[in-house]
Tab-separated table of C-alpha atoms in Angstrom:
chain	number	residue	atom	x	y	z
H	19	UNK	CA	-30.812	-13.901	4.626
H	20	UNK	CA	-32.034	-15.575	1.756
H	21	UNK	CA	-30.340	-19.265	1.047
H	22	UNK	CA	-29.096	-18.084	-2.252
H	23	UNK	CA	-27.101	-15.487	-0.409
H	24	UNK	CA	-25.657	-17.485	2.368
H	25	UNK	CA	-24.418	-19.674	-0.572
H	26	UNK	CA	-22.738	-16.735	-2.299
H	27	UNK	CA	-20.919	-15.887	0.671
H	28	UNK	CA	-19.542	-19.134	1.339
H	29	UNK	CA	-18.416	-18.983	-1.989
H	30	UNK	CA	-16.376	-15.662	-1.143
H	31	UNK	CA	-15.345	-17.231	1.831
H	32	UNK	CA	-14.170	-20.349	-0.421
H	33	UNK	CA	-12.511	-17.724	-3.132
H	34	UNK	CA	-10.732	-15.839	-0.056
H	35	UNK	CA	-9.499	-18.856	1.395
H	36	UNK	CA	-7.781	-20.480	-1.612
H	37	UNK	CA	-6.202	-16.827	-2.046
H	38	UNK	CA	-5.114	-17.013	1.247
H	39	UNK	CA	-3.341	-20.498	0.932
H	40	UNK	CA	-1.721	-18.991	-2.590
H	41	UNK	CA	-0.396	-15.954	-0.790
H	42	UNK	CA	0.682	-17.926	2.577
H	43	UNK	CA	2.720	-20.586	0.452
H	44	UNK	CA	3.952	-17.504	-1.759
H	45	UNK	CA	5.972	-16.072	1.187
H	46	UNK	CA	7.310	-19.298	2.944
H	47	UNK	CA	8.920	-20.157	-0.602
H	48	UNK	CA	10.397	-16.955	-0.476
H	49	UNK	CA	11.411	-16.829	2.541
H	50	UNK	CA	12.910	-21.079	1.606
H	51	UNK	CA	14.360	-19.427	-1.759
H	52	UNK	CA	15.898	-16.911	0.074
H	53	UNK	CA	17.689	-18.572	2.805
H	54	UNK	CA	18.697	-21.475	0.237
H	55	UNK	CA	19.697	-19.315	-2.739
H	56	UNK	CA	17.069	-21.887	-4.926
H	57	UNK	CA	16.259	-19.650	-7.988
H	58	UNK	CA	13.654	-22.504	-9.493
H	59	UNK	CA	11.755	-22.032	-6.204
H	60	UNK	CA	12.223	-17.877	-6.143
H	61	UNK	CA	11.099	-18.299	-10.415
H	62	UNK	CA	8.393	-20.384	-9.127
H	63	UNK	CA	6.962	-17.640	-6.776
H	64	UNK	CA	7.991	-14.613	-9.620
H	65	UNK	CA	5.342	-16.935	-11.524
H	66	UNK	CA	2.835	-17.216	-9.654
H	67	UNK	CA	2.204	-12.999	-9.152
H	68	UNK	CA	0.084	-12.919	-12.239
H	69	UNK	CA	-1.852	-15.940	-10.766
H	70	UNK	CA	-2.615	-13.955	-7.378
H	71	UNK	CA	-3.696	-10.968	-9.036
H	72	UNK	CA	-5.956	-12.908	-11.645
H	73	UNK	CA	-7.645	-14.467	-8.433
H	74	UNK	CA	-7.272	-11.164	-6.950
H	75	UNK	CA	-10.061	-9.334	-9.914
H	76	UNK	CA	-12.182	-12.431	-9.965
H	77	UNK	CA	-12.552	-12.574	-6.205
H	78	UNK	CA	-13.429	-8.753	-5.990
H	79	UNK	CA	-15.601	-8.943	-9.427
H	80	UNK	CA	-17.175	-11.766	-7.048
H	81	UNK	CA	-18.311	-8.814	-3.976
H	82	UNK	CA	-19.451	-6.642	-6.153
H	83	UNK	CA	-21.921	-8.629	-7.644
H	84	UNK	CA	-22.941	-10.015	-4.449
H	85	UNK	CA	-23.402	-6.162	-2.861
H	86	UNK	CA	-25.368	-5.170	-6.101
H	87	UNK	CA	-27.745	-8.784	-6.275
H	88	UNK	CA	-28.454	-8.933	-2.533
H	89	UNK	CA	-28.148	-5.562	-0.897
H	90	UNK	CA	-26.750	-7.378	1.927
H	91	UNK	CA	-27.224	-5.861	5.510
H	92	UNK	CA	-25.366	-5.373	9.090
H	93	UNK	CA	-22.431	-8.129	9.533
H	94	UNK	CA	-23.189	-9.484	5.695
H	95	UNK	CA	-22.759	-6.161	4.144
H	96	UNK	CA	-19.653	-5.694	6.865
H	97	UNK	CA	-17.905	-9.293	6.169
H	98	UNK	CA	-18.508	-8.811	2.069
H	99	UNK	CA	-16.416	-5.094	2.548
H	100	UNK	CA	-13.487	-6.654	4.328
H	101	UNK	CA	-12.961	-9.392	1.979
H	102	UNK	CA	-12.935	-6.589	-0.452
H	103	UNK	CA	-10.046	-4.895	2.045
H	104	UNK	CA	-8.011	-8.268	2.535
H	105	UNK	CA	-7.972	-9.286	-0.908
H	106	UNK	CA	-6.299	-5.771	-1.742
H	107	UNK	CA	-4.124	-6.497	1.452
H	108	UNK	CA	-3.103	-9.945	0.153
H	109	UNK	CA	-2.139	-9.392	-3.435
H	110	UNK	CA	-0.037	-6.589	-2.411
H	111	UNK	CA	1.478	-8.989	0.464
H	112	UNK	CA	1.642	-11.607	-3.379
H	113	UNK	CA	3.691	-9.037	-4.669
H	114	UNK	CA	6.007	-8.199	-1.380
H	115	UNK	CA	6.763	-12.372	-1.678
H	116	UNK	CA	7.526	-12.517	-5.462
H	117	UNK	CA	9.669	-9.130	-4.646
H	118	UNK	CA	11.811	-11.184	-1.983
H	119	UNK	CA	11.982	-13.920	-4.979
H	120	UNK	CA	13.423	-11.513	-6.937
H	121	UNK	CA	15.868	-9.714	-4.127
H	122	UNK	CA	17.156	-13.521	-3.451
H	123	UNK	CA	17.734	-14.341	-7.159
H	124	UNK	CA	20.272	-10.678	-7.254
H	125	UNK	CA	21.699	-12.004	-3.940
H	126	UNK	CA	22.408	-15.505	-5.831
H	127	UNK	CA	23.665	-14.098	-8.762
H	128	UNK	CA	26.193	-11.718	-7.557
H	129	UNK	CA	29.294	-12.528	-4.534
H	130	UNK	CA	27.646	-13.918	-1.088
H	131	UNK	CA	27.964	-11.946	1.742
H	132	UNK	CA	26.955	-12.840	5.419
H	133	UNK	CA	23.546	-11.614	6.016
H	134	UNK	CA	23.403	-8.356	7.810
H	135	UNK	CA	20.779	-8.872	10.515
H	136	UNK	CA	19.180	-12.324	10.980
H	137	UNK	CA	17.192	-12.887	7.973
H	138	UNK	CA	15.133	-15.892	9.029
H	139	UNK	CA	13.824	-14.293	12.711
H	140	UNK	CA	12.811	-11.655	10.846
H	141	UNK	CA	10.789	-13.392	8.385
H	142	UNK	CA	9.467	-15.726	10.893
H	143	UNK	CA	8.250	-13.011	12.910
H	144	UNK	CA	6.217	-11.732	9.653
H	145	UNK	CA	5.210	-14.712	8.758
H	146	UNK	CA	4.051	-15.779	12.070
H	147	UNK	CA	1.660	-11.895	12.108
H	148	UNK	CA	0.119	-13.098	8.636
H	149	UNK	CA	-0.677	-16.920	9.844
H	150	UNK	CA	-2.114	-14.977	12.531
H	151	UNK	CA	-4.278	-12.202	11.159
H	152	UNK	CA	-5.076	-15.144	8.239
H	153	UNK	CA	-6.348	-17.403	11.215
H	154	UNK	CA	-8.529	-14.527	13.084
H	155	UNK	CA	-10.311	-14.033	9.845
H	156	UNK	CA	-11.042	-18.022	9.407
H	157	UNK	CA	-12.023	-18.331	13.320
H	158	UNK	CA	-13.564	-15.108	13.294
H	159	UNK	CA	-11.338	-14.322	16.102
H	160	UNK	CA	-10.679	-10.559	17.778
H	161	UNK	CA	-8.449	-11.597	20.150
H	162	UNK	CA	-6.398	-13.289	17.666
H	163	UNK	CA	-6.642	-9.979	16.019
H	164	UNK	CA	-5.641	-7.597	18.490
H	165	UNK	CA	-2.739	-9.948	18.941
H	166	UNK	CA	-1.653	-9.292	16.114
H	167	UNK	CA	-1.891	-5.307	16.425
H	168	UNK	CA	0.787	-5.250	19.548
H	169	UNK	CA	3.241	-7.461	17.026
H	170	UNK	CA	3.682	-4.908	14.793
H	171	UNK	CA	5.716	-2.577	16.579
H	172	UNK	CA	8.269	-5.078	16.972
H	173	UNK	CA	8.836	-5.838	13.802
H	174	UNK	CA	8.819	-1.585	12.568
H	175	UNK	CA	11.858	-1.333	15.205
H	176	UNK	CA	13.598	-4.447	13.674
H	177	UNK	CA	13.782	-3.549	10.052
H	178	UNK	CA	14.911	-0.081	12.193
H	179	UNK	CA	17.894	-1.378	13.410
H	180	UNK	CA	18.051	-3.446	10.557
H	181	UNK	CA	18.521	-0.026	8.442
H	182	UNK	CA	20.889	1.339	11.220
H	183	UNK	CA	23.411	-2.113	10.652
H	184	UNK	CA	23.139	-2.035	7.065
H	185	UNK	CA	24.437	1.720	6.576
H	186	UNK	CA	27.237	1.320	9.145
H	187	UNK	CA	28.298	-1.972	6.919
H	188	UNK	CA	27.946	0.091	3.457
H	189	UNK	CA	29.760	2.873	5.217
H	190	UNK	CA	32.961	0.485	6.081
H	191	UNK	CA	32.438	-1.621	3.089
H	192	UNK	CA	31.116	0.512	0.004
H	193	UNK	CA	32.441	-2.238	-2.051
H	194	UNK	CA	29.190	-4.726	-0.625
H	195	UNK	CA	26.462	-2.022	-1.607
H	196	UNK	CA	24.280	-4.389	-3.684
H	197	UNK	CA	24.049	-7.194	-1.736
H	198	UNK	CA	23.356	-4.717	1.516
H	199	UNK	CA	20.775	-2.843	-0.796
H	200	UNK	CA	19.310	-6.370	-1.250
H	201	UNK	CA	19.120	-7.532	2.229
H	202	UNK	CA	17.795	-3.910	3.083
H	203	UNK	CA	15.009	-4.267	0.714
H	204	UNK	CA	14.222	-7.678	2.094
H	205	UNK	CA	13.826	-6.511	5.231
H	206	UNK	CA	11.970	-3.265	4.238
H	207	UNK	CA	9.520	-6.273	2.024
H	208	UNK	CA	8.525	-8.214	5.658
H	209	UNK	CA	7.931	-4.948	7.559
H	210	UNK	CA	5.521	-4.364	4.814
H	211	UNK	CA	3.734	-7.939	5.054
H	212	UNK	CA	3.835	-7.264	8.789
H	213	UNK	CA	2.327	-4.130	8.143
H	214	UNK	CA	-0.836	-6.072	5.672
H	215	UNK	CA	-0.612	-8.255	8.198
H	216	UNK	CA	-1.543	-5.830	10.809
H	217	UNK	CA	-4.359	-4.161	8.007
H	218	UNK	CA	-6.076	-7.687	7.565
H	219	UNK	CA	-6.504	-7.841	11.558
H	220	UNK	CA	-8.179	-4.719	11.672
H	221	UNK	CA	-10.308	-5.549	8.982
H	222	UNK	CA	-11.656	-8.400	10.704
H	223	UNK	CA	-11.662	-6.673	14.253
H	224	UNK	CA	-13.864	-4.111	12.028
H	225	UNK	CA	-15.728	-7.413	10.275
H	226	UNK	CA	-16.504	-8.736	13.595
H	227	UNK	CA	-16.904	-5.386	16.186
H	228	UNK	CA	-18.122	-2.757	13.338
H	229	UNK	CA	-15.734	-0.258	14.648
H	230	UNK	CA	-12.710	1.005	12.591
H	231	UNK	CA	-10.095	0.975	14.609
H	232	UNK	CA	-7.129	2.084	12.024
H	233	UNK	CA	-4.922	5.160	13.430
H	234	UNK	CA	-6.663	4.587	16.906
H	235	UNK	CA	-4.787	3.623	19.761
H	236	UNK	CA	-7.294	3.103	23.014
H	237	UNK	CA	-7.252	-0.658	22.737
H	238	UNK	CA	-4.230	-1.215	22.230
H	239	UNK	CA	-0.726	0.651	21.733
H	240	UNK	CA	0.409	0.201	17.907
H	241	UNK	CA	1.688	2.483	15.304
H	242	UNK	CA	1.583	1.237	11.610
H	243	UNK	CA	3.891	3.354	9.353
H	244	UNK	CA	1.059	3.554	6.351
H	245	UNK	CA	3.074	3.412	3.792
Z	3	UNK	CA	-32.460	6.918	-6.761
Z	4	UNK	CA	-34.413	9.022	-3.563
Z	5	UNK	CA	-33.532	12.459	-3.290
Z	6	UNK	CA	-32.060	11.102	0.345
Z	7	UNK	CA	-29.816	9.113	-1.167
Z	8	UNK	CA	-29.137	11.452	-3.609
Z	9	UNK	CA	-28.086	14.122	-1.123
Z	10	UNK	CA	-25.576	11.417	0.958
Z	11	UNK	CA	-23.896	11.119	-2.033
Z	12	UNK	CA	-23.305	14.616	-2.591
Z	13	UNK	CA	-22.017	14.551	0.882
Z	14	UNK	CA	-19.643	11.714	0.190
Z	15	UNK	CA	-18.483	13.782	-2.688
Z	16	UNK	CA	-17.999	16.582	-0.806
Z	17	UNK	CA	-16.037	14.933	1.904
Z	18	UNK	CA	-13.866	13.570	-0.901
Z	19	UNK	CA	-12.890	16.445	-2.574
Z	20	UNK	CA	-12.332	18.139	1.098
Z	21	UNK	CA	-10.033	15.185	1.787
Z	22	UNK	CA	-8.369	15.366	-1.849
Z	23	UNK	CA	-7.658	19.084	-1.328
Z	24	UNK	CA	-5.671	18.770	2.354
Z	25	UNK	CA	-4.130	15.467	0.584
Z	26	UNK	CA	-2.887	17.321	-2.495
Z	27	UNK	CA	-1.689	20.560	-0.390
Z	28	UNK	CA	0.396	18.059	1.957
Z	29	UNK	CA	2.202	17.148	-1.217
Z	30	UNK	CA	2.626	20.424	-2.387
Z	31	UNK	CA	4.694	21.446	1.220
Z	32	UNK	CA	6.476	18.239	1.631
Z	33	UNK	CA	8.087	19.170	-1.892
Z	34	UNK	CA	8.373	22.545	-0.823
Z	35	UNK	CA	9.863	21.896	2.179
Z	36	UNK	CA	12.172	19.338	0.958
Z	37	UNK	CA	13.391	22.200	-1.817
Z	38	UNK	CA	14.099	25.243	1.096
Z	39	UNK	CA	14.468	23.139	3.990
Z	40	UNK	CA	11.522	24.890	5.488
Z	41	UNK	CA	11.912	23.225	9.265
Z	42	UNK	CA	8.382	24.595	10.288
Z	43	UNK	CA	6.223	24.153	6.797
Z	44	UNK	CA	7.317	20.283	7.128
Z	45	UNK	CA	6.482	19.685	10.706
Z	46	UNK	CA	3.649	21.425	9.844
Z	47	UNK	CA	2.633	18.657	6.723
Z	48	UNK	CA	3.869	16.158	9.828
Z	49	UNK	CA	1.157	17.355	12.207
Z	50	UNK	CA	-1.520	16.915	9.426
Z	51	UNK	CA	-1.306	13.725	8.857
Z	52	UNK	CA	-3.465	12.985	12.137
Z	53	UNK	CA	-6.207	15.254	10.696
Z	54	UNK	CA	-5.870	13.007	7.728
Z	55	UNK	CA	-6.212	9.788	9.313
Z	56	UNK	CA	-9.404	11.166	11.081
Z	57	UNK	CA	-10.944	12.070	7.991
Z	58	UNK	CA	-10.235	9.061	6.486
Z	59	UNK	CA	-11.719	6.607	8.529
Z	60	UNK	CA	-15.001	9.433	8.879
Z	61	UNK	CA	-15.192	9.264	5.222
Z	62	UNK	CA	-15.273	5.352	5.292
Z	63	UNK	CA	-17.730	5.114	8.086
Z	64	UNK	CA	-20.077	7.664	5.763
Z	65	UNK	CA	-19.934	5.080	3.215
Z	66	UNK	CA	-20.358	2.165	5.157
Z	67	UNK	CA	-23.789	3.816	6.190
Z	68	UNK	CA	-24.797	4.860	2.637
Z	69	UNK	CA	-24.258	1.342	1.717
Z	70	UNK	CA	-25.902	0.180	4.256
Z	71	UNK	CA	-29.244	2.332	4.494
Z	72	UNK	CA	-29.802	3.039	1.109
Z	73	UNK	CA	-28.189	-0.277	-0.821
Z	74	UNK	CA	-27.499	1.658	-4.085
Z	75	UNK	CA	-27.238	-0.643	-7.069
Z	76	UNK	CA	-25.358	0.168	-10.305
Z	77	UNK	CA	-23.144	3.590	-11.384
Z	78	UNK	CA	-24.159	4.453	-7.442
Z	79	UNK	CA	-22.813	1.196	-5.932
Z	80	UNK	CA	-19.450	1.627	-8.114
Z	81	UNK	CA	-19.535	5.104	-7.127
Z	82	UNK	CA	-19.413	4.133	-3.434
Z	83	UNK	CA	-16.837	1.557	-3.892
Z	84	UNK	CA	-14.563	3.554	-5.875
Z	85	UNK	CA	-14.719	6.366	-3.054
Z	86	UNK	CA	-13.886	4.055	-0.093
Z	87	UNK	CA	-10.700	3.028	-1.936
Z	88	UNK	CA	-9.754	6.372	-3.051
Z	89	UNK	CA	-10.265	6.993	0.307
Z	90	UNK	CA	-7.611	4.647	1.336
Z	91	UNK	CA	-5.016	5.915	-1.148
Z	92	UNK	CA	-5.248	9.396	-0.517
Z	93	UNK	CA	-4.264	8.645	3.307
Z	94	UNK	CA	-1.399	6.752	1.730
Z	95	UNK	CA	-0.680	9.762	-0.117
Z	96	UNK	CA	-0.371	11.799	3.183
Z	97	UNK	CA	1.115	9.367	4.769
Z	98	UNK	CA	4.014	9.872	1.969
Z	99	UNK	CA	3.923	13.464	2.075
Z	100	UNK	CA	4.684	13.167	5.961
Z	101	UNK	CA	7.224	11.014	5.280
Z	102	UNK	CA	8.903	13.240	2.968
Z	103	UNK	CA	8.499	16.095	5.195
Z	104	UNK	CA	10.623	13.963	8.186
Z	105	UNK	CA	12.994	13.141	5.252
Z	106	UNK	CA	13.780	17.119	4.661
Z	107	UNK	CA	14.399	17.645	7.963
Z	108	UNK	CA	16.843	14.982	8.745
Z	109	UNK	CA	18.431	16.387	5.584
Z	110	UNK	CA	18.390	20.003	6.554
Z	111	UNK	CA	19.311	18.715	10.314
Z	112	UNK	CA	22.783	17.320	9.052
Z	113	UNK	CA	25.723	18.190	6.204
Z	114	UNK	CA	24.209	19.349	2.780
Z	115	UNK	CA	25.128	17.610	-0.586
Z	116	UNK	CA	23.765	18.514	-3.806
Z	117	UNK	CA	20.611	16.326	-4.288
Z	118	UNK	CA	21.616	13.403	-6.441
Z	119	UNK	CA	18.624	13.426	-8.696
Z	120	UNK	CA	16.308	16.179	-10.445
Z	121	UNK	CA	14.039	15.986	-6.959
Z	122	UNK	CA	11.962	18.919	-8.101
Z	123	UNK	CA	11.692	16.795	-11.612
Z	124	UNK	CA	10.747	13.953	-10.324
Z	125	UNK	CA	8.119	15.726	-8.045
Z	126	UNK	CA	6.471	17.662	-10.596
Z	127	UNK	CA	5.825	14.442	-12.674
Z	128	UNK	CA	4.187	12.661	-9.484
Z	129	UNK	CA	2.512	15.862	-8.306
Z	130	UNK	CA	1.297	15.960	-11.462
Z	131	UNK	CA	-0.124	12.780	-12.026
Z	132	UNK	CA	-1.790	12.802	-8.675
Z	133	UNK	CA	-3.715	16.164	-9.986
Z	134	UNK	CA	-4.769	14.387	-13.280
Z	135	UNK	CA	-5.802	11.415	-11.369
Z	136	UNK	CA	-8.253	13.881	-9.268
Z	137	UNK	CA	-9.428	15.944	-12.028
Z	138	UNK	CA	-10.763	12.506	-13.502
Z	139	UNK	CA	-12.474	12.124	-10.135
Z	140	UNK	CA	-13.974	15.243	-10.258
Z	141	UNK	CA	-14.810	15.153	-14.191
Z	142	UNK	CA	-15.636	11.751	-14.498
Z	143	UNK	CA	-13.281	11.876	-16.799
Z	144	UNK	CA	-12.269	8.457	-18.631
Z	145	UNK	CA	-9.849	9.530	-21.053
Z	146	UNK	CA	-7.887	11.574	-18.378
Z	147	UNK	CA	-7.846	8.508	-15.838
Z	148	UNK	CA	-6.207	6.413	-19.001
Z	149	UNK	CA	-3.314	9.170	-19.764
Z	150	UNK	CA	-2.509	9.010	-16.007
Z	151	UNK	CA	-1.816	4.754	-16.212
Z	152	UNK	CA	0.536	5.824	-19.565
Z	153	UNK	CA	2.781	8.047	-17.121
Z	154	UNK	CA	3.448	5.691	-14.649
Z	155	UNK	CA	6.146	3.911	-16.421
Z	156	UNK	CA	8.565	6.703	-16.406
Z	157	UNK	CA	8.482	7.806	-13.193
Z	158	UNK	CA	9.375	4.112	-12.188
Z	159	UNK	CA	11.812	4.326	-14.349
Z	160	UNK	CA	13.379	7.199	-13.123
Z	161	UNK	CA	12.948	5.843	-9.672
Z	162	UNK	CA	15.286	2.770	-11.348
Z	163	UNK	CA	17.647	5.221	-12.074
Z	164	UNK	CA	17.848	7.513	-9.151
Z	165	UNK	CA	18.871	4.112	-7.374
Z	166	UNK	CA	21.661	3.225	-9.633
Z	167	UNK	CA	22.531	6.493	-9.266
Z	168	UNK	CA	22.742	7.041	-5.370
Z	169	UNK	CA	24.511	3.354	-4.955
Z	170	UNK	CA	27.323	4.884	-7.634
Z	171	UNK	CA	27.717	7.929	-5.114
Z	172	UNK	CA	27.587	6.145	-1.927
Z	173	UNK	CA	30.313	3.774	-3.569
Z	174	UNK	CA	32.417	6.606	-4.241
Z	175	UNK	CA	31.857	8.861	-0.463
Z	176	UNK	CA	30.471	6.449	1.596
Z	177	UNK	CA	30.862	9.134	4.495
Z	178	UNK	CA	27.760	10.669	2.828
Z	179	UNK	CA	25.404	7.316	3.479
Z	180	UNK	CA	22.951	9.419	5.564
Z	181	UNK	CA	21.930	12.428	3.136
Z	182	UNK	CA	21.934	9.843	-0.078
Z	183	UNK	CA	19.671	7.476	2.075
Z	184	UNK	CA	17.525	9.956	2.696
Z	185	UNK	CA	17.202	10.962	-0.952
Z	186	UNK	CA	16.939	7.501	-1.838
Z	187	UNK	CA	13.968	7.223	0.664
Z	188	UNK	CA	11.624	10.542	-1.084
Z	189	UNK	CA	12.391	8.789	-4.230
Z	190	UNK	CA	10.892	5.786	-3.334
Z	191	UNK	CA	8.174	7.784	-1.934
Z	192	UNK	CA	7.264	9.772	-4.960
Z	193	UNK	CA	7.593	6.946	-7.243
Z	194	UNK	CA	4.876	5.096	-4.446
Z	195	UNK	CA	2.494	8.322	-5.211
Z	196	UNK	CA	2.716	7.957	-8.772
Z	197	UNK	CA	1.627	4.464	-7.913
Z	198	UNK	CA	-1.267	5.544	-5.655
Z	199	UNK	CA	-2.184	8.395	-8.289
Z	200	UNK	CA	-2.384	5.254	-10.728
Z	201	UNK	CA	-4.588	3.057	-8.363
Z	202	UNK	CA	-6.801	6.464	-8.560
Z	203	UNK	CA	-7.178	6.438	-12.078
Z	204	UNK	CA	-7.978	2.923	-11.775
Z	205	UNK	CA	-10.807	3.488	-9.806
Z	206	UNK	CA	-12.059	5.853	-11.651
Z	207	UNK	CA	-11.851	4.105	-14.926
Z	208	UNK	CA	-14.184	1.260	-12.779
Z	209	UNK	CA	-16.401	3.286	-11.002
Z	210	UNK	CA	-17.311	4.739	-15.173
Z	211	UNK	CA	-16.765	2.288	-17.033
Z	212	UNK	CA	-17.431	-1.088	-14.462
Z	213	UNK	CA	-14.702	-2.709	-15.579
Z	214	UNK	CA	-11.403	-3.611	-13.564
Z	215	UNK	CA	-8.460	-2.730	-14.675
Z	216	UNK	CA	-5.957	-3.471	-12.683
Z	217	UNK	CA	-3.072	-5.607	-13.731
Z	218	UNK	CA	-3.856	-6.209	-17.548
Z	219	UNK	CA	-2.235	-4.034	-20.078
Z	220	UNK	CA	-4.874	-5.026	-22.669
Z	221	UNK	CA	-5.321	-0.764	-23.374
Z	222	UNK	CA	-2.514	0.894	-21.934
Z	223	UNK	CA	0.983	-0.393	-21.142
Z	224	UNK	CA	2.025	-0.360	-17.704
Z	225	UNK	CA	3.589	-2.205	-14.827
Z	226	UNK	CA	2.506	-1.216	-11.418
Z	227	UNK	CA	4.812	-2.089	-8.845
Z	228	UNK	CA	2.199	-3.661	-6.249
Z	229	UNK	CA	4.192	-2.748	-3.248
């Protein structure tokens, strides 16, 4: 590998890393706005979207000038194509935390209700897959990453029961349908990060190990819903 | 470009187009079976979504090699990028169609209501935008791939309405929660492949034109919704 190269890379690695620390901070506030009803903080995140996917062209603008100057080979060419993956995985994870921002400002502005299902566990349990997955790809780390994989189900049968709760609640109180809707979008929103979560560790099992292992299950027992 | 290289890429094509055909024909019976409550055409859409996955990740592993063996540069590089994400949205796509084939049969598995929305309307407009998206794929066809970013407003849209309608309906016979859930689900999911039909005109427009596109409205007005 040439030096110019390796310096190119550790500039994507740079570029990936900042994104990372935009999207991370994105979904605690979020999460903060949420639980504390703070719309400056929830506006805040709302804000910053545009700012995530502006770093989200540059960054992949970035690879593809790096795949067309250098031709890179092997783990190069395979580390420069799953930044390409996780930068798709994290803007859309960008717009799942400025889409809680949004659900929290609805719940704020209209009458409080008690939280259907327990908000914050879920969240931390999300939150928790993405620090995670985020940290695998900085340590270069599979078992970090398959970790990560066997998480996921957990969190698909929580926002499953959460779905189960809310309906019984609209069901004996029609009157509380848009906060419920709210809280059962929230919930739907951090199955999905869980779920990007779960796509950035496989990108960096694949990164690491060459081997797709999306839709597989003979290392480990997972089932992402895809959509 | 070697005639080798030439002839993977015609392969790639060819994969592609296989892959957009079983994609698009998934579609096609989810609706189907969603509008006769054909039991066995959606568990058969259900069972293809394995086949899909599989060809998927083949697809991506073909492209990974082309990349690395022949390190195209240029239109051929684009072309290879553009495929590997198109790739990744048309499983999303059958992942959807799957998903709205379960939906029809929990629907035709409990009491009928009248669908809430113009399904079949609202299907034939994202149906429709996934074909234009493809027929710029196959044409290399610019102008198409821009009329399919105009469309995607209204289908949101009417995905903004189909909510507002269902909550009014659930408020007023809460005792049909399950059936209006379920409708409220395959609206979501057709208003996603409108989304994924736009991310395919996206590519397309880059893979011509080099240029990313995504989230400025600089030549056509429109608001993905990321998620």
């Amino acid at each position: 590998m040439t030096l110019l190269m390796q310096k190119e890379l550790d500039r994507l690695k740079t570029q990936l890393l900042t994104l990372c620390a935009v999207v991370e901070e994105g979904v605690d506030q979020a999460i903060q706005a949420l639980d504390t009803f703070d719309a400056s903080l929830a506006k805040q995140v709302i804000g910053r979207d545009e700012e995530i996917n502006h770093m989200e062209v540059e960054l992949e603008e970035e690879c593809l000038k790096v795949l067309a100057l250098h031709q890179p080979v092997a783990i190069d060419l395979r580390y420069i194509i799953a930044v390409l993956k996780i930068n798709n995985d994290l803007e859309r994870i960008g717009d799942l935390a400025a889409n809680i921002a949004d659900q929290s400002l609805a719940l704020a502005a209209g009458p409080r209700i008690a939280p259907p299902y327990d908000c914050a566990e879920m969240a931390r349990k999300a939150r928790n897959m993405l620090k995670m997955s985020l940290d695998s790809l900085v340590r270069l780390d599979v078992q970090l990453a398959r970790k990560v994989l066997r998480l996921d189900d957990d969190v698909d049968r929580q926002h499953k029961e959460n779905f189960t709760l809310i309906k019984e609640q609209i069901r004996q109180h029609p009157e509380r349908i848009d906060p419920l809707s709210h809280y059962l979008t929230i919930s739907r929103h951090l199955e999905r990060i869980a779920d990007l979560a779960t796509n950035i560790a496989e990108d960096v099992y694949y990164m690491i190990e060459g081997e797709i292992v999306r839709h597989t299950n003979t290392w480990c027992t997972w089932a992402p819903d895809g959509e």
